[in-house]
Structures are given as structure tokens and as C-alpha cells.
Amino acid sequence: MAGLKEWLLVFLSMHFAHYCCTRIDDDACIYTGNSQHRCQPKVNYRHKEKEVLDQILGPGSYDARIRPSGVNGTGDSPCIVFVNMLVRSISRIDDYKMEYSVQLTFREQWMDERLKFNDYNGKMKYLTLTEASRVWMPDLFFSNEKEGHFHNIIMPNVYIRIFPNGLVLYSIRISLTLSCPMNLKLYPLDRQTCSLRMVSYGWTTDDLVFLWKEGDPVQVVKNLHLPRFTLEKFLTDYCNSKTNTGEYSCLKVDLLFKREFSYYLIQIYIPCCMLVIVSWVSFWLDQSAVPARVSLGVTTLLTMATQTSGINASLPPVSYTKAIDVWTGVCLTFVFGALLEFALVNYASRSDTHRDDMSKKCDLERSVSLDVGDYEDGPNSFNMVRSNSTKPLMRPELMMSRDKMSQIIHQTPPMEQNSCWKSWMSKFPTRSKRIDVISRILFPMVFAMFNMSYWSTYLFREGVDEDK
């Protein structure tokens, strides 16, 4: 029984030793003479990072003020920095200030042979730093930046990775407000190109060159949504600049935005059309309804003016004419023309009334003068005058005028008598009524022609600008 217990103890001790001991670089388990095993502790390579960092970033071995050597390692060639970025969001595009806000993850990569270290057979893939001041950094800045800030919640969103071959990766999350000069001639049927420019501030191209990383230098998140724009595409390019102090390396990204037209169609174009059509209701009201027609014309005119001022308040005061200015200006002209049309109708109505009054007065004076003339011919003609006065339509003078009128009518050409236009206009005896009837046809026809020319012109120009 005792032998069985000893055999079990030896068996369990051997399996325990085999379980706790592993091989890392060399044999970690050392066998002793009394058949007992002693395990060497595992190497913690995270603790080795401090030794490596002290070795490569020590004050005697590394100076962050000196730029890395070039490609050939002699220092004669410039340091090459590869740039790539991830566009996380574009919060707003301001037409009035001509700027846009973007949040992105910005990355730079360059080779610094002074930072090479032993990776312990692949066990130490890279070193991570959070202090950018400990290594040399490219002096890149955004030339069209207005405002910008880093993100420090919960910790600063920045890191530096140093790889065993000396490759340095710098990544940071930043938010920028950048200027974007816009051409608003086709607003709101326009496309805008906003740039993101990155330039070296102090190092010339003899010392530092920025290059786009091969493959996919600019990435955009898939769920990128803008309130009134659509990001159609983006292009990368180089924009080196020359000044009195030398030539500086420059990179740029052109973001092409297309303005969403549905918002403006609902908020601007359809309401303006409705106001113009409402102003035409005045043509169908009676010409004697002066308060109704005046109030309708003034109300639509003021509403259209308010709409126009509200549109211009959200846009910069540019010196050229925009597409929306043409639309609102013509709509305002139509509304104002409807109000002027009523003024013309009112004047024509009063003129017709005055002419009718004068015609009646002339007829009355003519009939009185005829009666007086017949009485002055003699007392024998009194009965004749009396008989003629009782039947004024049978007077010789009036019969002669009727004969003359019939001759004039019969002398008119048959084309004019059978004219459809004159026969239709003869249904409206007064000039004021004719003006209203003509306006009912003329205003919608002209407005329809304007819509055809407006949309064909600006949509065609939009296509031409897109091809360019």
C-alpha cells in the first residue's frame, strides 16, 4: 500500500512539472538530480519595452531635433513621409461663411533608422508611445484651416508606433473647420469642390517630401450622411508651393459635393410658384371688388418679398447673379405685374364709366337741340315736332345716321367681320373686362415659357460644368 502511494506521488509530480514548464527561447525546465523539476519563470516582453525605449530614445542615442536620414541613409536625400487618412464625418457645409467642418483620423508613416530595435524573434511587434515630442515629427499643417482641435476624451486620441525596422506610424483624431471658396452662380443646382491642403511649414523639398500612401490613401466611412449635400467623389493630388524661402511639399484632397435639390424644391420653388398662381386669382374677381383685389395683390407681393429676403439672408452677398436670384426675381415681377394689372383695370373701368356718361350726356343734348330746332320752324310744325318727339327712333336725322352706319358696316372687309378674335372679344364690351380676360391667358403662358427656359438653361449648364 505504501509503495502504491509513493508511485502515485511521483506520477503526479512529473505531470505537474510538465504542465507548468514551457519552452520560450530555450529550455525553461531544469531537471535536478533527485528527479524533481524546477520551472524557470516566463519572460514578460512588455517589461522589455522599457529597456528598449531607454536604449533607442536615450539622451545619448537619439535627438528629436534632427530629422531622419533619407532613402540612402546618408542624409543627402529628403525624408519621405507617406500620408493617409480616414474621413469619419462631415458635420456641416456653410454657404454663408464658405467653410466646412470635418472630423478625420490622420496618419503619417516614415522611416527612422535610429529607432531600430531587436524584436526578440517576433515577440515584440512594435512599441507604442503617446508623447509625440519624444521622436522627430514632420512639421505638417493644414493651409486652409480656420479652426481645429484635438480629442482628449477619455484619453488623448493619439499614438505613435515604432516598428523593429525603424518605421514610425503616427495617428491622431482631429476636427477641422476648413475654408471652401464656392461658386454660387448655379445655386441651388450647383456642385462644390472643397479642398483639404497639407503643407510642410519649415522643411523644404530638399529635406522633407510628402507622398500619398499607395493603395487607398483616403478612406470615407460608409454611413456618411450630409443634411443638404452628397459626397460624389474625392481626388488626391499634389500642390507643391514655391515661395521666397524655397519649395515646400504639399498634398491635397478635393471633395466633390453635389447639393441636394429636393430640399430647395420643397422650400423655395414650389412656394414661389404657389404665390404666383395665387396672385392670378385677382384676374377672376369682379373689377368692382377693389378691397379684395388690392389686399390679394399686396399680400402676395409682401409674402414674395419676405421669401426672397429669407433666401438671401442665408447666402453671402456675392457680386454675380445666382440661379435662385433669377427665379425669385421673375416670380416677384409676376406678382407685382398682377398688382399693376388691377391698377390698369381700375383705370380702364373708370374711363369706361366716364365715356358712357359723356355719351349719354351728348345724346341727351342732341335730342334737346333737335326738339328745339323743330319748334323754331313755325307754329304749324308744332304737331310734327310733337309727333316726332313721341317717336324719336323714327326721326329723319336718326334714320340717316342709321343708314350711314349700315353703309359703313357693309363696307368693312369680310375677313374682319368673321375674325374669331374680334368675335370673341365682342363678348366683353368694356376695356377693363378685356384686360382681365387677356391677363388670364397671357400671365400663365408667359410663366410657363419662363419655366421651360429656366430649367433647360440651368440644368444644361449643370451638365456642362460636370463634364469639365
GROMACS .gro file of C-alpha atoms in nm:
model
  468
    1MET     CA    1   0.000   0.000   0.000
    2ALA     CA    2   0.282   0.234   0.090
    3GLY     CA    3   0.454   0.159  -0.244
    4LEU     CA    4   0.141   0.244  -0.431
    5LYS     CA    5   0.120   0.584  -0.259
    6GLU     CA    6   0.483   0.664  -0.346
    7TRP     CA    7   0.426   0.568  -0.708
    8LEU     CA    8   0.120   0.799  -0.730
    9LEU     CA    9   0.313   1.092  -0.581
   10VAL     CA   10   0.595   1.054  -0.834
   11PHE     CA   11   0.346   1.028  -1.122
   12LEU     CA   12   0.156   1.343  -1.017
   13SER     CA   13   0.475   1.544  -0.966
   14MET     CA   14   0.601   1.456  -1.313
   15HIS     CA   15   0.275   1.562  -1.480
   16PHE     CA   16   0.261   1.886  -1.277
   17ALA     CA   17   0.613   1.974  -1.386
   18HIS     CA   18   0.528   1.904  -1.748
   19TYR     CA   19   0.219   2.126  -1.721
   20CYS     CA   20   0.388   2.433  -1.565
   21CYS     CA   21   0.705   2.434  -1.776
   22THR     CA   22   0.713   2.559  -2.135
   23ARG     CA   23   0.985   2.639  -2.384
   24ILE     CA   24   1.011   3.006  -2.483
   25ASP     CA   25   1.358   3.072  -2.615
   26ASP     CA   26   1.545   2.782  -2.459
   27ASP     CA   27   1.471   2.505  -2.213
   28ALA     CA   28   1.279   2.655  -1.923
   29CYS     CA   29   1.256   2.332  -1.722
   30ILE     CA   30   1.571   2.217  -1.547
   31TYR     CA   31   1.584   1.860  -1.412
   32THR     CA   32   1.757   1.807  -1.078
   33GLY     CA   33   1.934   1.500  -0.956
   34ASN     CA   34   1.661   1.396  -0.716
   35SER     CA   35   1.409   1.365  -1.006
   36GLN     CA   36   1.233   1.689  -0.906
   37HIS     CA   37   1.163   1.966  -1.163
   38ARG     CA   38   1.219   2.333  -1.112
   39CYS     CA   39   1.041   2.572  -1.364
   40GLN     CA   40   1.209   2.889  -1.485
   41PRO     CA   41   0.955   3.188  -1.491
   42LYS     CA   42   0.815   3.310  -1.830
   43VAL     CA   43   0.972   3.617  -1.990
   44ASN     CA   44   0.737   3.922  -1.988
   45TYR     CA   45   0.820   4.112  -2.306
   46ARG     CA   46   0.605   4.407  -2.206
   47HIS     CA   47   0.863   4.472  -1.936
   48LYS     CA   48   1.131   4.457  -2.202
   49GLU     CA   49   0.973   4.757  -2.376
   50LYS     CA   50   1.107   4.995  -2.114
   51GLU     CA   51   1.459   4.871  -2.170
   52VAL     CA   52   1.421   4.902  -2.546
   53LEU     CA   53   1.274   5.253  -2.521
   54ASP     CA   54   1.552   5.364  -2.288
   55GLN     CA   55   1.801   5.217  -2.530
   56ILE     CA   56   1.671   5.378  -2.853
   57LEU     CA   57   1.535   5.704  -2.707
   58GLY     CA   58   1.807   5.772  -2.457
   59PRO     CA   59   1.957   6.119  -2.444
   60GLY     CA   60   2.288   5.996  -2.581
   61SER     CA   61   2.145   5.792  -2.868
   62TYR     CA   62   1.856   5.991  -3.011
   63ASP     CA   63   1.788   6.360  -3.073
   64ALA     CA   64   1.433   6.454  -3.177
   65ARG     CA   65   1.556   6.781  -3.325
   66ILE     CA   66   1.740   6.608  -3.609
   67ARG     CA   67   1.539   6.477  -3.900
   68PRO     CA   68   1.584   6.116  -4.012
   69SER     CA   69   1.818   6.026  -4.292
   70GLY     CA   70   1.688   5.992  -4.643
   71VAL     CA   71   1.635   5.685  -4.853
   72ASN     CA   72   2.002   5.603  -4.892
   73GLY     CA   73   2.075   5.663  -4.523
   74THR     CA   74   2.335   5.934  -4.588
   75GLY     CA   75   2.119   6.238  -4.517
   76ASP     CA   76   2.163   6.385  -4.863
   77SER     CA   77   1.819   6.276  -4.982
   78PRO     CA   78   1.494   6.405  -4.827
   79CYS     CA   79   1.292   6.214  -4.572
   80ILE     CA   80   0.984   6.056  -4.733
   81VAL     CA   81   0.660   6.075  -4.532
   82PHE     CA   82   0.361   5.874  -4.651
   83VAL     CA   83   0.020   6.017  -4.563
   84ASN     CA   84  -0.325   5.859  -4.547
   85MET     CA   85  -0.648   5.948  -4.367
   86LEU     CA   86  -0.994   5.828  -4.276
   87VAL     CA   87  -1.280   6.078  -4.306
   88ARG     CA   88  -1.507   5.999  -4.013
   89SER     CA   89  -1.774   6.265  -4.057
   90ILE     CA   90  -1.853   6.594  -4.230
   91SER     CA   91  -2.080   6.782  -3.994
   92ARG     CA   92  -2.176   7.091  -4.193
   93ILE     CA   93  -2.109   7.289  -4.509
   94ASP     CA   94  -2.176   7.659  -4.455
   95ASP     CA   95  -2.264   7.855  -4.770
   96TYR     CA   96  -2.258   8.192  -4.600
   97LYS     CA   97  -1.912   8.160  -4.440
   98MET     CA   98  -1.787   7.935  -4.722
   99GLU     CA   99  -1.642   7.673  -4.491
  100TYR     CA  100  -1.698   7.312  -4.391
  101SER     CA  101  -1.624   7.103  -4.082
  102VAL     CA  102  -1.470   6.759  -4.099
  103GLN     CA  103  -1.353   6.500  -3.846
  104LEU     CA  104  -1.080   6.263  -3.959
  105THR     CA  105  -0.815   6.018  -3.847
  106PHE     CA  106  -0.487   6.144  -3.984
  107ARG     CA  107  -0.187   5.911  -4.027
  108GLU     CA  108   0.178   5.960  -4.124
  109GLN     CA  109   0.449   5.699  -4.184
  110TRP     CA  110   0.822   5.749  -4.224
  111MET     CA  111   1.145   5.558  -4.173
  112ASP     CA  112   1.384   5.650  -3.894
  113GLU     CA  113   1.680   5.412  -3.882
  114ARG     CA  114   1.784   5.540  -3.541
  115LEU     CA  115   1.478   5.369  -3.389
  116LYS     CA  116   1.561   5.011  -3.495
  117PHE     CA  117   1.548   4.751  -3.215
  118ASN     CA  118   1.555   4.378  -3.153
  119ASP     CA  119   1.212   4.221  -3.185
  120TYR     CA  120   1.307   3.904  -2.992
  121ASN     CA  121   1.218   3.668  -3.273
  122GLY     CA  122   0.886   3.840  -3.348
  123LYS     CA  123   0.766   3.854  -2.989
  124MET     CA  124   0.781   4.237  -2.982
  125LYS     CA  125   0.589   4.358  -3.288
  126TYR     CA  126   0.602   4.732  -3.214
  127LEU     CA  127   0.645   4.990  -2.941
  128THR     CA  128   0.367   5.234  -2.858
  129LEU     CA  129   0.415   5.595  -2.747
  130THR     CA  130   0.161   5.864  -2.658
  131GLU     CA  131   0.408   6.153  -2.638
  132ALA     CA  132   0.486   6.288  -2.984
  133SER     CA  133   0.762   6.512  -2.851
  134ARG     CA  134   0.994   6.217  -2.783
  135VAL     CA  135   1.054   6.145  -3.152
  136TRP     CA  136   1.107   6.360  -3.458
  137MET     CA  137   0.776   6.468  -3.619
  138PRO     CA  138   0.706   6.616  -3.965
  139ASP     CA  139   0.603   6.982  -3.948
  140LEU     CA  140   0.282   6.936  -4.146
  141PHE     CA  141  -0.002   7.187  -4.119
  142PHE     CA  142  -0.338   7.241  -4.292
  143SER     CA  143  -0.303   7.554  -4.504
  144ASN     CA  144  -0.678   7.624  -4.545
  145GLU     CA  145  -0.765   7.561  -4.181
  146LYS     CA  146  -0.974   7.812  -3.988
  147GLU     CA  147  -1.018   7.624  -3.662
  148GLY     CA  148  -0.910   7.288  -3.529
  149HIS     CA  149  -0.882   7.087  -3.209
  150PHE     CA  150  -0.766   6.750  -3.082
  151HIS     CA  151  -0.984   6.498  -2.899
  152ASN     CA  152  -0.885   6.425  -2.540
  153ILE     CA  153  -1.182   6.220  -2.413
  154ILE     CA  154  -1.122   5.987  -2.233
  155MET     CA  155  -0.754   5.990  -2.320
  156PRO     CA  156  -0.578   6.186  -2.594
  157ASN     CA  157  -0.669   6.020  -2.924
  158VAL     CA  158  -0.313   5.992  -3.050
  159TYR     CA  159  -0.049   5.722  -3.068
  160ILE     CA  160   0.294   5.656  -3.217
  161ARG     CA  161   0.401   5.308  -3.314
  162ILE     CA  162   0.769   5.224  -3.365
  163PHE     CA  163   0.837   4.903  -3.558
  164PRO     CA  164   1.158   4.697  -3.530
  165ASN     CA  165   1.283   4.809  -3.874
  166GLY     CA  166   1.260   5.177  -3.772
  167LEU     CA  167   0.924   5.250  -3.934
  168VAL     CA  168   0.725   5.512  -3.740
  169LEU     CA  169   0.344   5.536  -3.760
  170TYR     CA  170   0.176   5.848  -3.624
  171SER     CA  171  -0.206   5.851  -3.592
  172ILE     CA  172  -0.433   6.119  -3.446
  173ARG     CA  173  -0.803   6.208  -3.449
  174ILE     CA  174  -0.873   6.574  -3.517
  175SER     CA  175  -1.164   6.802  -3.603
  176LEU     CA  176  -1.109   7.084  -3.851
  177THR     CA  177  -1.302   7.377  -3.989
  178LEU     CA  178  -1.164   7.449  -4.335
  179SER     CA  179  -1.229   7.725  -4.584
  180CYS     CA  180  -1.408   7.630  -4.906
  181PRO     CA  181  -1.440   7.905  -5.170
  182MET     CA  182  -1.765   7.845  -5.356
  183ASN     CA  183  -1.904   7.950  -5.692
  184LEU     CA  184  -2.278   8.005  -5.639
  185LYS     CA  185  -2.380   8.102  -5.991
  186LEU     CA  186  -2.585   7.782  -6.027
  187TYR     CA  187  -2.714   7.778  -5.668
  188PRO     CA  188  -2.907   7.562  -5.575
  189LEU     CA  189  -2.833   7.348  -5.883
  190ASP     CA  190  -2.461   7.358  -5.818
  191ARG     CA  191  -2.170   7.132  -5.729
  192GLN     CA  192  -1.896   7.248  -5.496
  193THR     CA  193  -1.535   7.130  -5.465
  194CYS     CA  194  -1.386   7.168  -5.117
  195SER     CA  195  -1.014   7.103  -5.068
  196LEU     CA  196  -0.805   6.979  -4.779
  197ARG     CA  197  -0.445   7.101  -4.815
  198MET     CA  198  -0.146   6.973  -4.615
  199VAL     CA  199   0.187   7.156  -4.644
  200SER     CA  200   0.525   7.141  -4.477
  201TYR     CA  201   0.586   7.457  -4.279
  202GLY     CA  202   0.964   7.470  -4.235
  203TRP     CA  203   1.127   7.180  -4.419
  204THR     CA  204   1.174   7.232  -4.793
  205THR     CA  205   1.157   6.956  -5.052
  206ASP     CA  206   1.534   6.909  -5.013
  207ASP     CA  207   1.471   6.779  -4.661
  208LEU     CA  208   1.111   6.656  -4.646
  209VAL     CA  209   0.869   6.523  -4.909
  210PHE     CA  210   0.507   6.420  -4.851
  211LEU     CA  211   0.364   6.139  -5.062
  212TRP     CA  212   0.026   5.971  -5.067
  213LYS     CA  213   0.032   5.616  -4.941
  214GLU     CA  214  -0.014   5.366  -5.219
  215GLY     CA  215  -0.337   5.174  -5.247
  216ASP     CA  216  -0.614   5.367  -5.076
  217PRO     CA  217  -0.478   5.691  -4.926
  218VAL     CA  218  -0.818   5.844  -4.845
  219GLN     CA  219  -1.099   5.642  -4.690
  220VAL     CA  220  -1.453   5.755  -4.612
  221VAL     CA  221  -1.689   5.586  -4.370
  222LYS     CA  222  -1.980   5.409  -4.537
  223ASN     CA  223  -2.256   5.572  -4.336
  224LEU     CA  224  -2.154   5.929  -4.416
  225HIS     CA  225  -2.468   6.147  -4.431
  226LEU     CA  226  -2.487   6.518  -4.501
  227PRO     CA  227  -2.802   6.728  -4.449
  228ARG     CA  228  -2.807   6.907  -4.786
  229PHE     CA  229  -2.517   6.759  -4.982
  230THR     CA  230  -2.397   6.430  -5.124
  231LEU     CA  231  -2.030   6.341  -5.144
  232GLU     CA  232  -1.995   6.222  -5.503
  233LYS     CA  233  -1.621   6.153  -5.518
  234PHE     CA  234  -1.283   6.266  -5.391
  235LEU     CA  235  -0.949   6.308  -5.567
  236THR     CA  236  -0.593   6.316  -5.432
  237ASP     CA  237  -0.327   6.536  -5.586
  238TYR     CA  238  -0.004   6.723  -5.518
  239CYS     CA  239   0.021   7.100  -5.480
  240ASN     CA  240   0.382   7.193  -5.409
  241SER     CA  241   0.423   7.562  -5.342
  242LYS     CA  242   0.721   7.786  -5.414
  243THR     CA  243   0.799   8.091  -5.204
  244ASN     CA  244   1.100   8.316  -5.149
  245THR     CA  245   1.237   8.070  -4.895
  246GLY     CA  246   1.214   7.761  -5.114
  247GLU     CA  247   0.978   7.493  -5.240
  248TYR     CA  248   0.757   7.311  -4.992
  249SER     CA  249   0.586   6.977  -5.034
  250CYS     CA  250   0.207   6.984  -5.040
  251LEU     CA  251  -0.076   6.731  -5.060
  252LYS     CA  252  -0.442   6.798  -5.123
  253VAL     CA  253  -0.775   6.617  -5.129
  254ASP     CA  254  -1.058   6.753  -5.343
  255LEU     CA  255  -1.402   6.661  -5.211
  256LEU     CA  256  -1.678   6.700  -5.472
  257PHE     CA  257  -2.017   6.773  -5.316
  258LYS     CA  258  -2.349   6.777  -5.501
  259ARG     CA  259  -2.626   6.986  -5.350
  260GLU     CA  260  -2.949   6.800  -5.280
  261PHE     CA  261  -3.217   6.978  -5.483
  262SER     CA  262  -3.524   6.822  -5.319
  263TYR     CA  263  -3.491   7.047  -5.013
  264TYR     CA  264  -3.493   7.363  -5.222
  265LEU     CA  265  -3.772   7.235  -5.444
  266ILE     CA  266  -3.998   7.195  -5.142
  267GLN     CA  267  -3.887   7.503  -4.951
  268ILE     CA  268  -3.837   7.759  -5.228
  269TYR     CA  269  -3.954   7.670  -5.579
  270ILE     CA  270  -4.297   7.522  -5.504
  271PRO     CA  271  -4.396   7.802  -5.256
  272CYS     CA  272  -4.290   8.067  -5.507
  273CYS     CA  273  -4.499   7.901  -5.780
  274MET     CA  274  -4.797   7.889  -5.546
  275LEU     CA  275  -4.763   8.259  -5.464
  276VAL     CA  276  -4.752   8.349  -5.833
  277ILE     CA  277  -5.061   8.139  -5.906
  278VAL     CA  278  -5.247   8.288  -5.609
  279SER     CA  279  -5.179   8.635  -5.746
  280TRP     CA  280  -5.363   8.533  -6.066
  281VAL     CA  281  -5.685   8.480  -5.869
  282SER     CA  282  -5.724   8.857  -5.889
  283PHE     CA  283  -5.799   8.827  -6.263
  284TRP     CA  284  -6.113   8.625  -6.190
  285LEU     CA  285  -6.256   8.861  -5.932
  286ASP     CA  286  -6.503   9.131  -6.025
  287GLN     CA  287  -6.347   9.461  -6.116
  288SER     CA  288  -6.563   9.636  -5.863
  289ALA     CA  289  -6.422   9.423  -5.575
  290VAL     CA  290  -6.147   9.673  -5.508
  291PRO     CA  291  -6.067   9.574  -5.143
  292ALA     CA  292  -6.042   9.204  -5.229
  293ARG     CA  293  -5.816   9.252  -5.530
  294VAL     CA  294  -5.592   9.508  -5.361
  295SER     CA  295  -5.549   9.300  -5.044
  296LEU     CA  296  -5.475   8.987  -5.251
  297GLY     CA  297  -5.213   9.163  -5.461
  298VAL     CA  298  -5.041   9.336  -5.169
  299THR     CA  299  -5.040   9.020  -4.956
  300THR     CA  300  -4.880   8.805  -5.224
  301LEU     CA  301  -4.629   9.079  -5.303
  302LEU     CA  302  -4.520   9.113  -4.940
  303THR     CA  303  -4.504   8.736  -4.893
  304MET     CA  304  -4.288   8.700  -5.202
  305ALA     CA  305  -4.060   8.980  -5.083
  306THR     CA  306  -4.025   8.811  -4.744
  307GLN     CA  307  -3.943   8.481  -4.913
  308THR     CA  308  -3.676   8.647  -5.124
  309SER     CA  309  -3.515   8.823  -4.827
  310GLY     CA  310  -3.511   8.497  -4.630
  311ILE     CA  311  -3.330   8.321  -4.912
  312ASN     CA  312  -3.071   8.596  -4.948
  313ALA     CA  313  -3.011   8.603  -4.572
  314SER     CA  314  -2.861   8.253  -4.584
  315LEU     CA  315  -2.626   8.335  -4.873
  316PRO     CA  316  -2.319   8.559  -4.893
  317PRO     CA  317  -2.354   8.895  -5.071
  318VAL     CA  318  -2.176   8.799  -5.394
  319SER     CA  319  -2.140   9.031  -5.691
  320TYR     CA  320  -2.281   8.796  -5.956
  321THR     CA  321  -2.635   8.675  -6.019
  322LYS     CA  322  -2.730   8.334  -5.888
  323ALA     CA  323  -2.985   8.094  -6.033
  324ILE     CA  324  -3.209   8.144  -5.731
  325ASP     CA  325  -3.194   8.522  -5.785
  326VAL     CA  326  -3.330   8.480  -6.136
  327TRP     CA  327  -3.614   8.262  -6.010
  328THR     CA  328  -3.719   8.483  -5.719
  329GLY     CA  329  -3.678   8.799  -5.928
  330VAL     CA  330  -3.906   8.675  -6.205
  331CYS     CA  331  -4.164   8.543  -5.956
  332LEU     CA  332  -4.162   8.878  -5.778
  333THR     CA  333  -4.208   9.051  -6.113
  334PHE     CA  334  -4.512   8.836  -6.194
  335VAL     CA  335  -4.672   8.911  -5.857
  336PHE     CA  336  -4.601   9.280  -5.898
  337GLY     CA  337  -4.737   9.267  -6.253
  338ALA     CA  338  -5.064   9.117  -6.126
  339LEU     CA  339  -5.098   9.412  -5.888
  340LEU     CA  340  -5.026   9.660  -6.166
  341GLU     CA  341  -5.279   9.480  -6.385
  342PHE     CA  342  -5.552   9.560  -6.135
  343ALA     CA  343  -5.445   9.925  -6.133
  344LEU     CA  344  -5.480   9.925  -6.512
  345VAL     CA  345  -5.819   9.753  -6.491
  346ASN     CA  346  -5.939  10.004  -6.234
  347TYR     CA  347  -5.827  10.294  -6.454
  348ALA     CA  348  -5.994  10.139  -6.762
  349SER     CA  349  -6.315  10.082  -6.567
  350ARG     CA  350  -6.331  10.442  -6.457
  351SER     CA  351  -6.250  10.552  -6.812
  352ASP     CA  352  -6.533  10.335  -6.949
  353THR     CA  353  -6.773  10.475  -6.695
  354HIS     CA  354  -6.669  10.831  -6.780
  355ARG     CA  355  -6.706  10.761  -7.153
  356ASP     CA  356  -7.054  10.615  -7.104
  357ASP     CA  357  -7.155  10.916  -6.901
  358MET     CA  358  -7.025  11.153  -7.167
  359SER     CA  359  -7.200  10.955  -7.441
  360LYS     CA  360  -7.530  10.969  -7.257
  361LYS     CA  361  -7.486  11.340  -7.200
  362CYS     CA  362  -7.412  11.401  -7.568
  363ASP     CA  363  -7.717  11.200  -7.674
  364LEU     CA  364  -7.934  11.398  -7.436
  365GLU     CA  365  -7.801  11.731  -7.563
  366ARG     CA  366  -7.850  11.622  -7.925
  367SER     CA  367  -8.208  11.520  -7.866
  368VAL     CA  368  -8.280  11.850  -7.691
  369SER     CA  369  -8.125  12.051  -7.972
  370LEU     CA  370  -8.333  11.867  -8.230
  371ASP     CA  371  -8.653  11.932  -8.041
  372VAL     CA  372  -8.575  12.299  -8.009
  373GLY     CA  373  -8.496  12.328  -8.381
  374ASP     CA  374  -8.825  12.173  -8.484
  375TYR     CA  375  -9.018  12.408  -8.260
  376GLU     CA  376  -8.842  12.713  -8.409
  377ASP     CA  377  -8.956  12.626  -8.768
  378GLY     CA  378  -9.303  12.765  -8.700
  379PRO     CA  379  -9.620  12.711  -8.511
  380ASN     CA  380  -9.751  12.492  -8.795
  381SER     CA  381  -9.478  12.242  -8.736
  382PHE     CA  382  -9.560  12.201  -8.369
  383ASN     CA  383  -9.771  11.896  -8.433
  384MET     CA  384  -9.493  11.746  -8.642
  385VAL     CA  385  -9.244  11.806  -8.365
  386ARG     CA  386  -9.480  11.658  -8.115
  387SER     CA  387  -9.534  11.353  -8.326
  388ASN     CA  388  -9.163  11.312  -8.388
  389SER     CA  389  -9.078  11.364  -8.021
  390THR     CA  390  -9.311  11.083  -7.925
  391LYS     CA  391  -9.127  10.852  -8.168
  392PRO     CA  392  -8.763  10.957  -8.152
  393LEU     CA  393  -8.642  10.645  -8.337
  394MET     CA  394  -8.836  10.747  -8.648
  395ARG     CA  395  -8.670  11.084  -8.688
  396PRO     CA  396  -8.519  11.154  -9.029
  397GLU     CA  397  -8.185  11.258  -8.876
  398LEU     CA  398  -8.158  10.932  -8.684
  399MET     CA  399  -8.268  10.735  -8.988
  400MET     CA  400  -7.990  10.895  -9.188
  401SER     CA  401  -7.733  10.813  -8.924
  402ARG     CA  402  -7.854  10.453  -8.918
  403ASP     CA  403  -7.823  10.437  -9.299
  404LYS     CA  404  -7.475  10.574  -9.282
  405MET     CA  405  -7.380  10.325  -9.012
  406SER     CA  406  -7.515  10.036  -9.215
  407GLN     CA  407  -7.314  10.154  -9.515
  408ILE     CA  408  -7.002  10.168  -9.305
  409ILE     CA  409  -7.065   9.821  -9.169
  410HIS     CA  410  -7.126   9.681  -9.517
  411GLN     CA  411  -6.808   9.844  -9.642
  412THR     CA  412  -6.588   9.658  -9.385
  413PRO     CA  413  -6.393   9.365  -9.523
  414PRO     CA  414  -6.543   9.022  -9.460
  415MET     CA  415  -6.215   8.899  -9.302
  416GLU     CA  416  -6.250   9.141  -9.012
  417GLN     CA  417  -6.616   9.064  -8.961
  418ASN     CA  418  -6.550   8.693  -8.938
  419SER     CA  419  -6.239   8.726  -8.725
  420CYS     CA  420  -6.253   8.481  -8.434
  421TRP     CA  421  -6.054   8.713  -8.213
  422LYS     CA  422  -6.290   9.007  -8.264
  423SER     CA  423  -6.596   8.791  -8.233
  424TRP     CA  424  -6.464   8.653  -7.907
  425MET     CA  425  -6.360   8.995  -7.778
  426SER     CA  426  -6.701   9.138  -7.871
  427LYS     CA  427  -6.843   8.934  -7.588
  428PHE     CA  428  -6.668   9.170  -7.347
  429PRO     CA  429  -6.794   9.521  -7.416
  430THR     CA  430  -6.570   9.709  -7.172
  431ARG     CA  431  -6.195   9.755  -7.189
  432SER     CA  432  -6.149   9.664  -6.822
  433LYS     CA  433  -6.310   9.327  -6.875
  434ARG     CA  434  -6.098   9.264  -7.182
  435ILE     CA  435  -5.779   9.335  -6.986
  436ASP     CA  436  -5.878   9.078  -6.723
  437VAL     CA  437  -5.957   8.816  -6.986
  438ILE     CA  438  -5.629   8.873  -7.170
  439SER     CA  439  -5.435   8.855  -6.842
  440ARG     CA  440  -5.593   8.519  -6.759
  441ILE     CA  441  -5.428   8.376  -7.068
  442LEU     CA  442  -5.114   8.589  -7.101
  443PHE     CA  443  -4.973   8.556  -6.747
  444PRO     CA  444  -4.983   8.172  -6.725
  445MET     CA  445  -4.849   8.140  -7.079
  446VAL     CA  446  -4.551   8.367  -7.014
  447PHE     CA  447  -4.480   8.198  -6.680
  448ALA     CA  448  -4.483   7.855  -6.846
  449MET     CA  449  -4.240   7.979  -7.112
  450PHE     CA  450  -4.013   8.116  -6.840
  451ASN     CA  451  -4.013   7.780  -6.658
  452MET     CA  452  -3.916   7.598  -6.975
  453SER     CA  453  -3.628   7.833  -7.050
  454TYR     CA  454  -3.513   7.845  -6.684
  455TRP     CA  455  -3.491   7.470  -6.624
  456SER     CA  456  -3.348   7.393  -6.965
  457THR     CA  457  -3.080   7.660  -6.925
  458TYR     CA  458  -2.958   7.581  -6.574
  459LEU     CA  459  -2.987   7.205  -6.599
  460PHE     CA  460  -2.788   7.216  -6.922
  461ARG     CA  461  -2.524   7.438  -6.763
  462GLU     CA  462  -2.503   7.199  -6.470
  463GLY     CA  463  -2.428   6.912  -6.708
  464VAL     CA  464  -2.162   7.117  -6.890
  465ASP     CA  465  -1.987   7.207  -6.563
  466GLU     CA  466  -1.994   6.843  -6.457
  467ASP     CA  467  -1.823   6.734  -6.781
  468LYS     CA  468  -1.549   6.989  -6.726
   0.00000   0.00000   0.00000
